[in-house]
């Protein structure tokens, strides 16, 4: 038996890094809920193939869900790097939903505003200050410039790049890890291969000496971030500006929808909570099963 880490998952076939080689493994039976970042035990069948026997318990798991199923993104993360950009467009609801998923899975977040070389970015950079005030780490970068600051945030950690399609996740990854050769936007445009360039999550090792290394997972851009798996309590806890006002509403079971004496609605009225964040919170609460 050997142990290793899942670096890619294609249906029921998995690439495992055992520290020396990349081994292609399958699972026994129909089990397929294994994801990039998982630690596994496998029995080798040949030098470069094997069968996964066991998945070690996860420290955490980032995933989305709709009414029907969960969509696993990555496991055993030290950090989620949520990438946003003003071009092609900024989708605040997607950012908010990513943050909620990370909060509820106890995964620290770094918000990366990419494409600082474009003039459209300045307005968004100012808007994102609200998120800094909420306590999120945030940096502004360009994949076309020096990435030392981003590098320092990634050093020694396992991080996953998440966000909408076209924000530059794979471009950043290729600059950080020149050997990665991940497909980026230009390639798909050239091949006219549709909108999403990255179609599968993949884990890469960051270059550097033993003290400065780390792992970085690229993931496919998402259109939607379903959060069907979250309870009312988890949702309330995943918004820092709601969490910090717990117990301040007139009714102990206030859902912050339109109750009188609601401290959260009062904060929103006073400009202390972004209207978009209140709207996303309320729509998530509204979708919960009664
Ligand atoms: N101007 C500018 N363009 C960038 C920057 N970073 C990435 N791009 C461009 O943005 C486009 C999309 O980049 P990708 O890296 O493929 O985006 P992605 O987030 O990986 O997209 P998906 O794989 O579909 O999720 C490409 O044309 C990149 O060249 C940047 O810092 N500045
Ligand atoms: Mg990509
Ligand atoms: Zn309330």
PDB file of C-alpha atoms and ligand atoms in Angstrom:
ATOM      1  CA  UNK A   1       0.000   0.000   0.000  1.00  0.00           C
ATOM      2  CA  UNK A   2       1.128   3.544  -0.743  1.00  0.00           C
ATOM      3  CA  UNK A   3      -0.180   6.971   0.111  1.00  0.00           C
ATOM      4  CA  UNK A   4      -0.495  10.067  -2.040  1.00  0.00           C
ATOM      5  CA  UNK A   5      -2.464  13.155  -2.870  1.00  0.00           C
ATOM      6  CA  UNK A   6      -5.061  13.503  -5.601  1.00  0.00           C
ATOM      7  CA  UNK A   7      -3.840  16.032  -8.177  1.00  0.00           C
ATOM      8  CA  UNK A   8      -6.601  15.510 -10.756  1.00  0.00           C
ATOM      9  CA  UNK A   9      -9.954  13.762 -11.013  1.00  0.00           C
ATOM     10  CA  UNK A  10     -11.537  12.702 -14.306  1.00  0.00           C
ATOM     11  CA  UNK A  11     -14.777  10.909 -13.566  1.00  0.00           C
ATOM     12  CA  UNK A  12     -13.664   7.739 -11.812  1.00  0.00           C
ATOM     13  CA  UNK A  13      -9.996   7.984 -12.770  1.00  0.00           C
ATOM     14  CA  UNK A  14      -7.634   9.890 -10.537  1.00  0.00           C
ATOM     15  CA  UNK A  15      -4.055  11.077 -10.777  1.00  0.00           C
ATOM     16  CA  UNK A  16      -2.220  10.564  -7.499  1.00  0.00           C
ATOM     17  CA  UNK A  17       1.082  12.156  -6.571  1.00  0.00           C
ATOM     18  CA  UNK A  18       2.892   9.726  -4.270  1.00  0.00           C
ATOM     19  CA  UNK A  19       5.815  12.115  -3.734  1.00  0.00           C
ATOM     20  CA  UNK A  20       7.872  10.557  -6.516  1.00  0.00           C
ATOM     21  CA  UNK A  21       5.573   9.695  -9.380  1.00  0.00           C
ATOM     22  CA  UNK A  22       2.153  10.471 -10.764  1.00  0.00           C
ATOM     23  CA  UNK A  23       0.093   7.280 -10.565  1.00  0.00           C
ATOM     24  CA  UNK A  24      -3.189   6.798 -12.392  1.00  0.00           C
ATOM     25  CA  UNK A  25      -5.705   5.171 -10.075  1.00  0.00           C
ATOM     26  CA  UNK A  26      -9.259   3.944 -10.243  1.00  0.00           C
ATOM     27  CA  UNK A  27     -11.633   3.349  -7.370  1.00  0.00           C
ATOM     28  CA  UNK A  28     -13.232   0.116  -6.283  1.00  0.00           C
ATOM     29  CA  UNK A  29     -16.892  -0.100  -7.235  1.00  0.00           C
ATOM     30  CA  UNK A  30     -18.767   3.060  -8.045  1.00  0.00           C
ATOM     31  CA  UNK A  31     -17.138   5.355  -5.542  1.00  0.00           C
ATOM     32  CA  UNK A  32     -16.273   8.644  -7.219  1.00  0.00           C
ATOM     33  CA  UNK A  33     -16.635  11.356  -4.569  1.00  0.00           C
ATOM     34  CA  UNK A  34     -12.881  11.884  -4.422  1.00  0.00           C
ATOM     35  CA  UNK A  35     -11.522  15.308  -5.174  1.00  0.00           C
ATOM     36  CA  UNK A  36      -8.331  17.245  -5.870  1.00  0.00           C
ATOM     37  CA  UNK A  37      -6.390  17.646  -2.638  1.00  0.00           C
ATOM     38  CA  UNK A  38      -7.626  14.414  -1.058  1.00  0.00           C
ATOM     39  CA  UNK A  39      -5.073  12.200   0.685  1.00  0.00           C
ATOM     40  CA  UNK A  40      -5.539   8.565  -0.289  1.00  0.00           C
ATOM     41  CA  UNK A  41      -4.176   5.096   0.319  1.00  0.00           C
ATOM     42  CA  UNK A  42      -3.785   3.015  -2.849  1.00  0.00           C
ATOM     43  CA  UNK A  43      -2.484  -0.365  -3.919  1.00  0.00           C
ATOM     44  CA  UNK A  44      -0.173  -0.194  -6.939  1.00  0.00           C
ATOM     45  CA  UNK A  45      -1.088  -2.491  -9.829  1.00  0.00           C
ATOM     46  CA  UNK A  46       1.775  -1.394 -12.107  1.00  0.00           C
ATOM     47  CA  UNK A  47       4.532   1.200 -11.809  1.00  0.00           C
ATOM     48  CA  UNK A  48       2.185   3.964 -12.858  1.00  0.00           C
ATOM     49  CA  UNK A  49      -1.271   2.661 -11.972  1.00  0.00           C
ATOM     50  CA  UNK A  50      -3.210   1.538  -8.933  1.00  0.00           C
ATOM     51  CA  UNK A  51      -6.478   1.205  -7.068  1.00  0.00           C
ATOM     52  CA  UNK A  52      -7.616   3.639  -4.378  1.00  0.00           C
ATOM     53  CA  UNK A  53      -8.415   1.745  -1.179  1.00  0.00           C
ATOM     54  CA  UNK A  54      -9.188   4.575   1.195  1.00  0.00           C
ATOM     55  CA  UNK A  55      -9.651   8.335   1.378  1.00  0.00           C
ATOM     56  CA  UNK A  56      -8.235   9.870   4.543  1.00  0.00           C
ATOM     57  CA  UNK A  57     -10.615  12.056   6.568  1.00  0.00           C
ATOM     58  CA  UNK A  58     -10.646  15.602   5.159  1.00  0.00           C
ATOM     59  CA  UNK A  59      -9.666  18.695   7.142  1.00  0.00           C
ATOM     60  CA  UNK A  60     -12.135  20.613   5.025  1.00  0.00           C
ATOM     61  CA  UNK A  61     -13.950  20.447   1.706  1.00  0.00           C
ATOM     62  CA  UNK A  62     -14.995  23.263  -0.589  1.00  0.00           C
ATOM     63  CA  UNK A  63     -18.086  22.403  -2.580  1.00  0.00           C
ATOM     64  CA  UNK A  64     -21.179  23.733  -4.259  1.00  0.00           C
ATOM     65  CA  UNK A  65     -24.569  22.115  -4.416  1.00  0.00           C
ATOM     66  CA  UNK A  66     -27.849  22.373  -6.232  1.00  0.00           C
ATOM     67  CA  UNK A  67     -31.130  20.625  -5.425  1.00  0.00           C
ATOM     68  CA  UNK A  68     -29.838  17.343  -6.789  1.00  0.00           C
ATOM     69  CA  UNK A  69     -26.196  16.942  -5.904  1.00  0.00           C
ATOM     70  CA  UNK A  70     -22.974  18.301  -4.487  1.00  0.00           C
ATOM     71  CA  UNK A  71     -20.198  19.446  -6.799  1.00  0.00           C
ATOM     72  CA  UNK A  72     -16.890  18.989  -5.049  1.00  0.00           C
ATOM     73  CA  UNK A  73     -14.198  21.586  -5.788  1.00  0.00           C
ATOM     74  CA  UNK A  74     -11.174  20.702  -3.624  1.00  0.00           C
ATOM     75  CA  UNK A  75     -10.254  19.311  -0.217  1.00  0.00           C
ATOM     76  CA  UNK A  76      -7.666  19.851   2.515  1.00  0.00           C
ATOM     77  CA  UNK A  77      -7.158  23.538   1.802  1.00  0.00           C
ATOM     78  CA  UNK A  78      -5.293  26.141   3.808  1.00  0.00           C
ATOM     79  CA  UNK A  79      -6.842  28.915   1.793  1.00  0.00           C
ATOM     80  CA  UNK A  80      -9.224  29.752  -1.024  1.00  0.00           C
ATOM     81  CA  UNK A  81      -8.053  32.438  -3.424  1.00  0.00           C
ATOM     82  CA  UNK A  82     -11.208  34.010  -4.812  1.00  0.00           C
ATOM     83  CA  UNK A  83     -10.219  35.746  -8.038  1.00  0.00           C
ATOM     84  CA  UNK A  84     -12.302  38.621  -9.385  1.00  0.00           C
ATOM     85  CA  UNK A  85     -11.782  41.050 -12.256  1.00  0.00           C
ATOM     86  CA  UNK A  86     -13.604  44.013 -13.757  1.00  0.00           C
ATOM     87  CA  UNK A  87     -13.161  42.452 -17.218  1.00  0.00           C
ATOM     88  CA  UNK A  88     -15.037  40.553 -18.675  1.00  0.00           C
ATOM     89  CA  UNK A  89     -17.266  41.598 -15.744  1.00  0.00           C
ATOM     90  CA  UNK A  90     -17.511  41.654 -11.984  1.00  0.00           C
ATOM     91  CA  UNK A  91     -20.202  39.387 -10.595  1.00  0.00           C
ATOM     92  CA  UNK A  92     -20.706  40.347  -7.000  1.00  0.00           C
ATOM     93  CA  UNK A  93     -23.245  37.631  -6.259  1.00  0.00           C
ATOM     94  CA  UNK A  94     -20.712  34.981  -7.279  1.00  0.00           C
ATOM     95  CA  UNK A  95     -18.067  36.560  -5.017  1.00  0.00           C
ATOM     96  CA  UNK A  96     -20.518  36.667  -2.101  1.00  0.00           C
ATOM     97  CA  UNK A  97     -21.538  33.046  -2.607  1.00  0.00           C
ATOM     98  CA  UNK A  98     -17.884  31.922  -2.810  1.00  0.00           C
ATOM     99  CA  UNK A  99     -17.173  33.735   0.451  1.00  0.00           C
ATOM    100  CA  UNK A 100     -20.206  32.165   2.124  1.00  0.00           C
ATOM    101  CA  UNK A 101     -19.081  28.679   1.041  1.00  0.00           C
ATOM    102  CA  UNK A 102     -15.568  29.299   2.374  1.00  0.00           C
ATOM    103  CA  UNK A 103     -16.850  30.718   5.664  1.00  0.00           C
ATOM    104  CA  UNK A 104     -19.125  27.754   6.208  1.00  0.00           C
ATOM    105  CA  UNK A 105     -16.336  25.277   5.412  1.00  0.00           C
ATOM    106  CA  UNK A 106     -13.916  27.183   7.678  1.00  0.00           C
ATOM    107  CA  UNK A 107     -11.523  27.945   4.850  1.00  0.00           C
ATOM    108  CA  UNK A 108      -9.597  31.255   5.084  1.00  0.00           C
ATOM    109  CA  UNK A 109     -10.078  33.520   2.075  1.00  0.00           C
ATOM    110  CA  UNK A 110      -7.828  35.766   0.049  1.00  0.00           C
ATOM    111  CA  UNK A 111      -9.685  37.960  -2.450  1.00  0.00           C
ATOM    112  CA  UNK A 112      -7.485  38.662  -5.477  1.00  0.00           C
ATOM    113  CA  UNK A 113      -8.525  41.454  -7.800  1.00  0.00           C
ATOM    114  CA  UNK A 114      -6.741  40.656 -11.064  1.00  0.00           C
ATOM    115  CA  UNK A 115      -6.094  42.736 -14.208  1.00  0.00           C
ATOM    116  CA  UNK A 116      -4.876  45.877 -12.414  1.00  0.00           C
ATOM    117  CA  UNK A 117      -3.309  46.888 -15.742  1.00  0.00           C
ATOM    118  CA  UNK A 118      -6.790  47.622 -17.114  1.00  0.00           C
ATOM    119  CA  UNK A 119      -8.363  51.051 -16.434  1.00  0.00           C
ATOM    120  CA  UNK A 120     -11.717  49.445 -15.491  1.00  0.00           C
ATOM    121  CA  UNK A 121     -10.103  47.938 -12.391  1.00  0.00           C
ATOM    122  CA  UNK A 122      -9.767  51.127 -10.284  1.00  0.00           C
ATOM    123  CA  UNK A 123     -13.492  51.479  -9.510  1.00  0.00           C
ATOM    124  CA  UNK A 124     -13.762  47.847  -8.497  1.00  0.00           C
ATOM    125  CA  UNK A 125     -10.671  48.173  -6.286  1.00  0.00           C
ATOM    126  CA  UNK A 126     -12.432  50.949  -4.353  1.00  0.00           C
ATOM    127  CA  UNK A 127     -15.617  48.878  -4.065  1.00  0.00           C
ATOM    128  CA  UNK A 128     -13.686  45.906  -2.674  1.00  0.00           C
ATOM    129  CA  UNK A 129     -12.544  48.011   0.280  1.00  0.00           C
ATOM    130  CA  UNK A 130     -15.915  47.125   1.817  1.00  0.00           C
ATOM    131  CA  UNK A 131     -14.744  43.511   1.897  1.00  0.00           C
ATOM    132  CA  UNK A 132     -11.497  44.521   3.562  1.00  0.00           C
ATOM    133  CA  UNK A 133     -13.558  46.283   6.228  1.00  0.00           C
ATOM    134  CA  UNK A 134     -15.476  43.036   6.720  1.00  0.00           C
ATOM    135  CA  UNK A 135     -12.175  41.368   7.560  1.00  0.00           C
ATOM    136  CA  UNK A 136     -11.237  39.679   4.280  1.00  0.00           C
ATOM    137  CA  UNK A 137      -7.645  39.762   3.077  1.00  0.00           C
ATOM    138  CA  UNK A 138      -7.542  41.397  -0.352  1.00  0.00           C
ATOM    139  CA  UNK A 139      -4.793  42.205  -2.831  1.00  0.00           C
ATOM    140  CA  UNK A 140      -4.807  43.717  -6.306  1.00  0.00           C
ATOM    141  CA  UNK A 141      -2.542  42.206  -8.948  1.00  0.00           C
ATOM    142  CA  UNK A 142      -1.948  41.861 -12.650  1.00  0.00           C
ATOM    143  CA  UNK A 143      -0.932  38.585 -14.195  1.00  0.00           C
ATOM    144  CA  UNK A 144       1.161  40.779 -16.499  1.00  0.00           C
ATOM    145  CA  UNK A 145       3.225  42.257 -13.655  1.00  0.00           C
ATOM    146  CA  UNK A 146       5.177  41.164 -10.613  1.00  0.00           C
ATOM    147  CA  UNK A 147       3.345  38.589  -8.474  1.00  0.00           C
ATOM    148  CA  UNK A 148       5.624  38.639  -5.416  1.00  0.00           C
ATOM    149  CA  UNK A 149       2.826  39.744  -3.072  1.00  0.00           C
ATOM    150  CA  UNK A 150       0.532  36.953  -4.218  1.00  0.00           C
ATOM    151  CA  UNK A 151       3.442  34.514  -3.996  1.00  0.00           C
ATOM    152  CA  UNK A 152       4.005  35.435  -0.362  1.00  0.00           C
ATOM    153  CA  UNK A 153       0.349  34.666   0.432  1.00  0.00           C
ATOM    154  CA  UNK A 154       0.650  31.229  -1.215  1.00  0.00           C
ATOM    155  CA  UNK A 155       3.949  30.181   0.278  1.00  0.00           C
ATOM    156  CA  UNK A 156       3.793  26.999   2.348  1.00  0.00           C
ATOM    157  CA  UNK A 157       0.046  26.505   1.843  1.00  0.00           C
ATOM    158  CA  UNK A 158      -2.396  24.521  -0.247  1.00  0.00           C
ATOM    159  CA  UNK A 159      -4.590  27.069  -2.011  1.00  0.00           C
ATOM    160  CA  UNK A 160      -7.346  26.790  -4.580  1.00  0.00           C
ATOM    161  CA  UNK A 161      -8.076  29.400  -7.234  1.00  0.00           C
ATOM    162  CA  UNK A 162     -11.827  29.898  -7.609  1.00  0.00           C
ATOM    163  CA  UNK A 163     -14.009  32.438  -9.375  1.00  0.00           C
ATOM    164  CA  UNK A 164     -15.887  33.217 -12.552  1.00  0.00           C
ATOM    165  CA  UNK A 165     -14.691  32.245 -15.999  1.00  0.00           C
ATOM    166  CA  UNK A 166     -12.180  34.559 -17.646  1.00  0.00           C
ATOM    167  CA  UNK A 167     -10.978  36.367 -14.514  1.00  0.00           C
ATOM    168  CA  UNK A 168      -7.453  35.027 -15.115  1.00  0.00           C
ATOM    169  CA  UNK A 169      -7.035  32.116 -12.706  1.00  0.00           C
ATOM    170  CA  UNK A 170      -5.046  29.953 -15.103  1.00  0.00           C
ATOM    171  CA  UNK A 171      -3.024  32.915 -16.349  1.00  0.00           C
ATOM    172  CA  UNK A 172      -1.979  33.687 -12.765  1.00  0.00           C
ATOM    173  CA  UNK A 173      -1.161  30.027 -12.198  1.00  0.00           C
ATOM    174  CA  UNK A 174       1.013  29.857 -15.315  1.00  0.00           C
ATOM    175  CA  UNK A 175       2.990  32.888 -14.166  1.00  0.00           C
ATOM    176  CA  UNK A 176       3.460  31.443 -10.695  1.00  0.00           C
ATOM    177  CA  UNK A 177       4.293  27.971 -12.029  1.00  0.00           C
ATOM    178  CA  UNK A 178       5.898  28.249 -15.453  1.00  0.00           C
ATOM    179  CA  UNK A 179       5.935  24.440 -15.892  1.00  0.00           C
ATOM    180  CA  UNK A 180       2.173  24.185 -15.432  1.00  0.00           C
ATOM    181  CA  UNK A 181       1.156  25.112 -18.965  1.00  0.00           C
ATOM    182  CA  UNK A 182      -2.510  25.389 -18.039  1.00  0.00           C
ATOM    183  CA  UNK A 183      -4.732  26.366 -20.938  1.00  0.00           C
ATOM    184  CA  UNK A 184      -5.808  30.003 -20.794  1.00  0.00           C
ATOM    185  CA  UNK A 185      -8.329  32.199 -22.578  1.00  0.00           C
ATOM    186  CA  UNK A 186      -6.379  32.917 -25.742  1.00  0.00           C
ATOM    187  CA  UNK A 187      -6.067  29.237 -26.502  1.00  0.00           C
ATOM    188  CA  UNK A 188      -9.772  28.536 -26.239  1.00  0.00           C
ATOM    189  CA  UNK A 189     -10.576  31.576 -28.343  1.00  0.00           C
ATOM    190  CA  UNK A 190      -8.133  30.337 -30.960  1.00  0.00           C
ATOM    191  CA  UNK A 191      -9.752  26.909 -30.971  1.00  0.00           C
ATOM    192  CA  UNK A 192     -13.221  28.361 -30.500  1.00  0.00           C
ATOM    193  CA  UNK A 193     -13.665  25.848 -27.721  1.00  0.00           C
ATOM    194  CA  UNK A 194     -16.422  27.627 -25.868  1.00  0.00           C
ATOM    195  CA  UNK A 195     -16.426  29.797 -22.826  1.00  0.00           C
ATOM    196  CA  UNK A 196     -14.754  27.821 -20.087  1.00  0.00           C
ATOM    197  CA  UNK A 197     -11.084  27.287 -20.676  1.00  0.00           C
ATOM    198  CA  UNK A 198     -10.324  25.174 -17.632  1.00  0.00           C
ATOM    199  CA  UNK A 199     -12.587  22.137 -17.425  1.00  0.00           C
ATOM    200  CA  UNK A 200     -11.093  20.224 -14.503  1.00  0.00           C
ATOM    201  CA  UNK A 201      -9.429  21.065 -11.231  1.00  0.00           C
ATOM    202  CA  UNK A 202      -5.716  20.326 -11.125  1.00  0.00           C
ATOM    203  CA  UNK A 203      -3.178  20.579  -8.331  1.00  0.00           C
ATOM    204  CA  UNK A 204       0.314  21.945  -9.072  1.00  0.00           C
ATOM    205  CA  UNK A 205       3.365  22.362  -6.856  1.00  0.00           C
ATOM    206  CA  UNK A 206       4.654  25.890  -6.439  1.00  0.00           C
ATOM    207  CA  UNK A 207       8.360  26.222  -7.195  1.00  0.00           C
ATOM    208  CA  UNK A 208      10.770  27.219  -4.450  1.00  0.00           C
ATOM    209  CA  UNK A 209      12.993  25.819  -1.750  1.00  0.00           C
ATOM    210  CA  UNK A 210      11.662  23.567   1.000  1.00  0.00           C
ATOM    211  CA  UNK A 211      10.499  26.515   3.153  1.00  0.00           C
ATOM    212  CA  UNK A 212       8.736  28.411   0.402  1.00  0.00           C
ATOM    213  CA  UNK A 213       6.924  25.763  -1.518  1.00  0.00           C
ATOM    214  CA  UNK A 214       3.196  25.065  -1.519  1.00  0.00           C
ATOM    215  CA  UNK A 215       0.429  23.708  -3.732  1.00  0.00           C
ATOM    216  CA  UNK A 216      -1.955  25.578  -5.955  1.00  0.00           C
ATOM    217  CA  UNK A 217      -5.149  24.125  -7.399  1.00  0.00           C
ATOM    218  CA  UNK A 218      -6.653  25.602 -10.563  1.00  0.00           C
ATOM    219  CA  UNK A 219     -10.400  25.113 -10.938  1.00  0.00           C
ATOM    220  CA  UNK A 220     -12.896  25.665 -13.744  1.00  0.00           C
ATOM    221  CA  UNK A 221     -14.633  29.042 -13.700  1.00  0.00           C
ATOM    222  CA  UNK A 222     -18.171  28.857 -12.457  1.00  0.00           C
ATOM    223  CA  UNK A 223     -21.376  30.488 -13.579  1.00  0.00           C
ATOM    224  CA  UNK A 224     -23.298  29.685 -10.424  1.00  0.00           C
ATOM    225  CA  UNK A 225     -22.371  28.825  -6.882  1.00  0.00           C
ATOM    226  CA  UNK A 226     -25.242  26.799  -5.444  1.00  0.00           C
ATOM    227  CA  UNK A 227     -25.464  26.714  -1.664  1.00  0.00           C
ATOM    228  CA  UNK A 228     -28.377  24.338  -1.156  1.00  0.00           C
ATOM    229  CA  UNK A 229     -26.442  22.500   1.535  1.00  0.00           C
ATOM    230  CA  UNK A 230     -26.389  25.394   4.007  1.00  0.00           C
ATOM    231  CA  UNK A 231     -28.800  25.741   6.932  1.00  0.00           C
ATOM    232  CA  UNK A 232     -30.268  29.004   8.170  1.00  0.00           C
ATOM    233  CA  UNK A 233     -27.826  29.087  11.092  1.00  0.00           C
ATOM    234  CA  UNK A 234     -24.854  28.475   8.785  1.00  0.00           C
ATOM    235  CA  UNK A 235     -25.972  31.242   6.425  1.00  0.00           C
ATOM    236  CA  UNK A 236     -26.347  33.786   9.222  1.00  0.00           C
ATOM    237  CA  UNK A 237     -22.927  32.832  10.501  1.00  0.00           C
ATOM    238  CA  UNK A 238     -21.280  33.143   7.078  1.00  0.00           C
ATOM    239  CA  UNK A 239     -21.934  36.901   6.767  1.00  0.00           C
ATOM    240  CA  UNK A 240     -19.556  38.776   9.119  1.00  0.00           C
ATOM    241  CA  UNK A 241     -21.849  41.819   9.261  1.00  0.00           C
ATOM    242  CA  UNK A 242     -24.782  39.609  10.335  1.00  0.00           C
ATOM    243  CA  UNK A 243     -22.722  37.400  12.633  1.00  0.00           C
ATOM    244  CA  UNK A 244     -21.446  40.459  14.518  1.00  0.00           C
ATOM    245  CA  UNK A 245     -25.033  41.610  15.173  1.00  0.00           C
ATOM    246  CA  UNK A 246     -26.279  38.289  16.542  1.00  0.00           C
ATOM    247  CA  UNK A 247     -28.608  38.863  19.478  1.00  0.00           C
ATOM    248  CA  UNK A 248     -29.146  42.562  18.695  1.00  0.00           C
ATOM    249  CA  UNK A 249     -32.530  42.206  16.961  1.00  0.00           C
ATOM    250  CA  UNK A 250     -35.838  42.630  18.812  1.00  0.00           C
ATOM    251  CA  UNK A 251     -36.830  39.010  18.148  1.00  0.00           C
ATOM    252  CA  UNK A 252     -34.406  36.272  19.139  1.00  0.00           C
ATOM    253  CA  UNK A 253     -35.352  34.258  16.041  1.00  0.00           C
ATOM    254  CA  UNK A 254     -35.180  37.237  13.642  1.00  0.00           C
ATOM    255  CA  UNK A 255     -34.349  36.148  10.087  1.00  0.00           C
ATOM    256  CA  UNK A 256     -33.467  39.708   9.037  1.00  0.00           C
ATOM    257  CA  UNK A 257     -36.059  39.772   6.259  1.00  0.00           C
ATOM    258  CA  UNK A 258     -38.536  42.484   7.297  1.00  0.00           C
ATOM    259  CA  UNK A 259     -38.980  42.036  11.033  1.00  0.00           C
ATOM    260  CA  UNK A 260     -39.420  45.210  13.106  1.00  0.00           C
ATOM    261  CA  UNK A 261     -36.474  46.119  15.323  1.00  0.00           C
ATOM    262  CA  UNK A 262     -34.008  44.182  13.149  1.00  0.00           C
ATOM    263  CA  UNK A 263     -30.412  45.277  13.756  1.00  0.00           C
ATOM    264  CA  UNK A 264     -29.234  43.938  10.388  1.00  0.00           C
ATOM    265  CA  UNK A 265     -31.874  45.835   8.398  1.00  0.00           C
ATOM    266  CA  UNK A 266     -31.072  48.942  10.433  1.00  0.00           C
ATOM    267  CA  UNK A 267     -27.386  48.533   9.546  1.00  0.00           C
ATOM    268  CA  UNK A 268     -28.240  48.159   5.863  1.00  0.00           C
ATOM    269  CA  UNK A 269     -30.447  51.279   6.074  1.00  0.00           C
ATOM    270  CA  UNK A 270     -27.591  53.205   7.669  1.00  0.00           C
ATOM    271  CA  UNK A 271     -25.236  52.147   4.865  1.00  0.00           C
ATOM    272  CA  UNK A 272     -23.293  49.723   7.061  1.00  0.00           C
ATOM    273  CA  UNK A 273     -24.137  46.684   4.955  1.00  0.00           C
ATOM    274  CA  UNK A 274     -23.837  46.545   1.168  1.00  0.00           C
ATOM    275  CA  UNK A 275     -27.303  46.308  -0.448  1.00  0.00           C
ATOM    276  CA  UNK A 276     -26.026  43.502  -2.706  1.00  0.00           C
ATOM    277  CA  UNK A 277     -24.913  41.457   0.276  1.00  0.00           C
ATOM    278  CA  UNK A 278     -28.231  41.894   2.066  1.00  0.00           C
ATOM    279  CA  UNK A 279     -30.065  40.948  -1.133  1.00  0.00           C
ATOM    280  CA  UNK A 280     -27.994  37.758  -1.617  1.00  0.00           C
ATOM    281  CA  UNK A 281     -28.423  36.827   2.059  1.00  0.00           C
ATOM    282  CA  UNK A 282     -32.189  37.306   1.864  1.00  0.00           C
ATOM    283  CA  UNK A 283     -32.521  35.313  -1.331  1.00  0.00           C
ATOM    284  CA  UNK A 284     -30.483  32.454   0.184  1.00  0.00           C
ATOM    285  CA  UNK A 285     -32.699  32.446   3.295  1.00  0.00           C
ATOM    286  CA  UNK A 286     -35.780  32.578   1.053  1.00  0.00           C
ATOM    287  CA  UNK A 287     -34.660  29.425  -0.793  1.00  0.00           C
ATOM    288  CA  UNK A 288     -34.337  27.316   2.352  1.00  0.00           C
ATOM    289  CA  UNK A 289     -36.790  24.514   2.840  1.00  0.00           C
ATOM    290  CA  UNK A 290     -39.213  25.510   5.597  1.00  0.00           C
TER     291      UNK A 290
HETATM  292  N1  LIG B   1      -5.221  42.594 -19.213  1.00  0.00           N
HETATM  293  C1  LIG B   1      -5.112  41.483 -18.510  1.00  0.00           C
HETATM  294  N2  LIG B   1      -5.621  40.328 -19.002  1.00  0.00           N
HETATM  295  C2  LIG B   1      -5.489  39.208 -18.264  1.00  0.00           C
HETATM  296  C3  LIG B   1      -4.863  39.202 -16.997  1.00  0.00           C
HETATM  297  N3  LIG B   1      -4.925  37.939 -16.493  1.00  0.00           N
HETATM  298  C4  LIG B   1      -5.551  37.200 -17.420  1.00  0.00           C
HETATM  299  N4  LIG B   1      -5.907  37.955 -18.483  1.00  0.00           N
HETATM  300  C5  LIG B   1      -6.612  37.499 -19.698  1.00  0.00           C
HETATM  301  O1  LIG B   1      -7.926  37.062 -19.348  1.00  0.00           O
HETATM  302  C6  LIG B   1      -8.337  36.003 -20.211  1.00  0.00           C
HETATM  303  C7  LIG B   1      -8.854  34.813 -19.423  1.00  0.00           C
HETATM  304  O2  LIG B   1      -7.777  34.257 -18.681  1.00  0.00           O
HETATM  305  P1  LIG B   1      -7.786  32.766 -18.096  1.00  0.00           P
HETATM  306  O3  LIG B   1      -6.557  32.645 -17.268  1.00  0.00           O
HETATM  307  O4  LIG B   1      -8.008  31.763 -19.141  1.00  0.00           O
HETATM  308  O5  LIG B   1      -9.081  32.841 -17.160  1.00  0.00           O
HETATM  309  P2  LIG B   1      -9.645  31.696 -16.176  1.00  0.00           P
HETATM  310  O6  LIG B   1     -10.099  32.403 -14.945  1.00  0.00           O
HETATM  311  O7  LIG B   1      -8.658  30.620 -15.997  1.00  0.00           O
HETATM  312  O8  LIG B   1     -10.927  31.183 -16.986  1.00  0.00           O
HETATM  313  P3  LIG B   1     -11.642  29.713 -16.889  1.00  0.00           P
HETATM  314  O9  LIG B   1     -10.595  28.674 -17.060  1.00  0.00           O
HETATM  315  O10 LIG B   1     -12.661  29.713 -17.984  1.00  0.00           O
HETATM  316  O11 LIG B   1     -12.293  29.670 -15.539  1.00  0.00           O
HETATM  317  C8  LIG B   1      -7.131  35.671 -21.067  1.00  0.00           C
HETATM  318  O12 LIG B   1      -7.313  36.304 -22.320  1.00  0.00           O
HETATM  319  C9  LIG B   1      -5.975  36.282 -20.321  1.00  0.00           C
HETATM  320  O13 LIG B   1      -4.893  36.672 -21.145  1.00  0.00           O
HETATM  321  C10 LIG B   1      -4.348  40.443 -16.502  1.00  0.00           C
HETATM  322  O14 LIG B   1      -3.793  40.563 -15.407  1.00  0.00           O
HETATM  323  N5  LIG B   1      -4.508  41.524 -17.301  1.00  0.00           N
HETATM  324 MG1  LIG B   2      -8.738  28.602 -16.323  1.00  0.00          MG
HETATM  325 ZN1  LIG B   3     -32.757  40.841  12.411  1.00  0.00          ZN
END
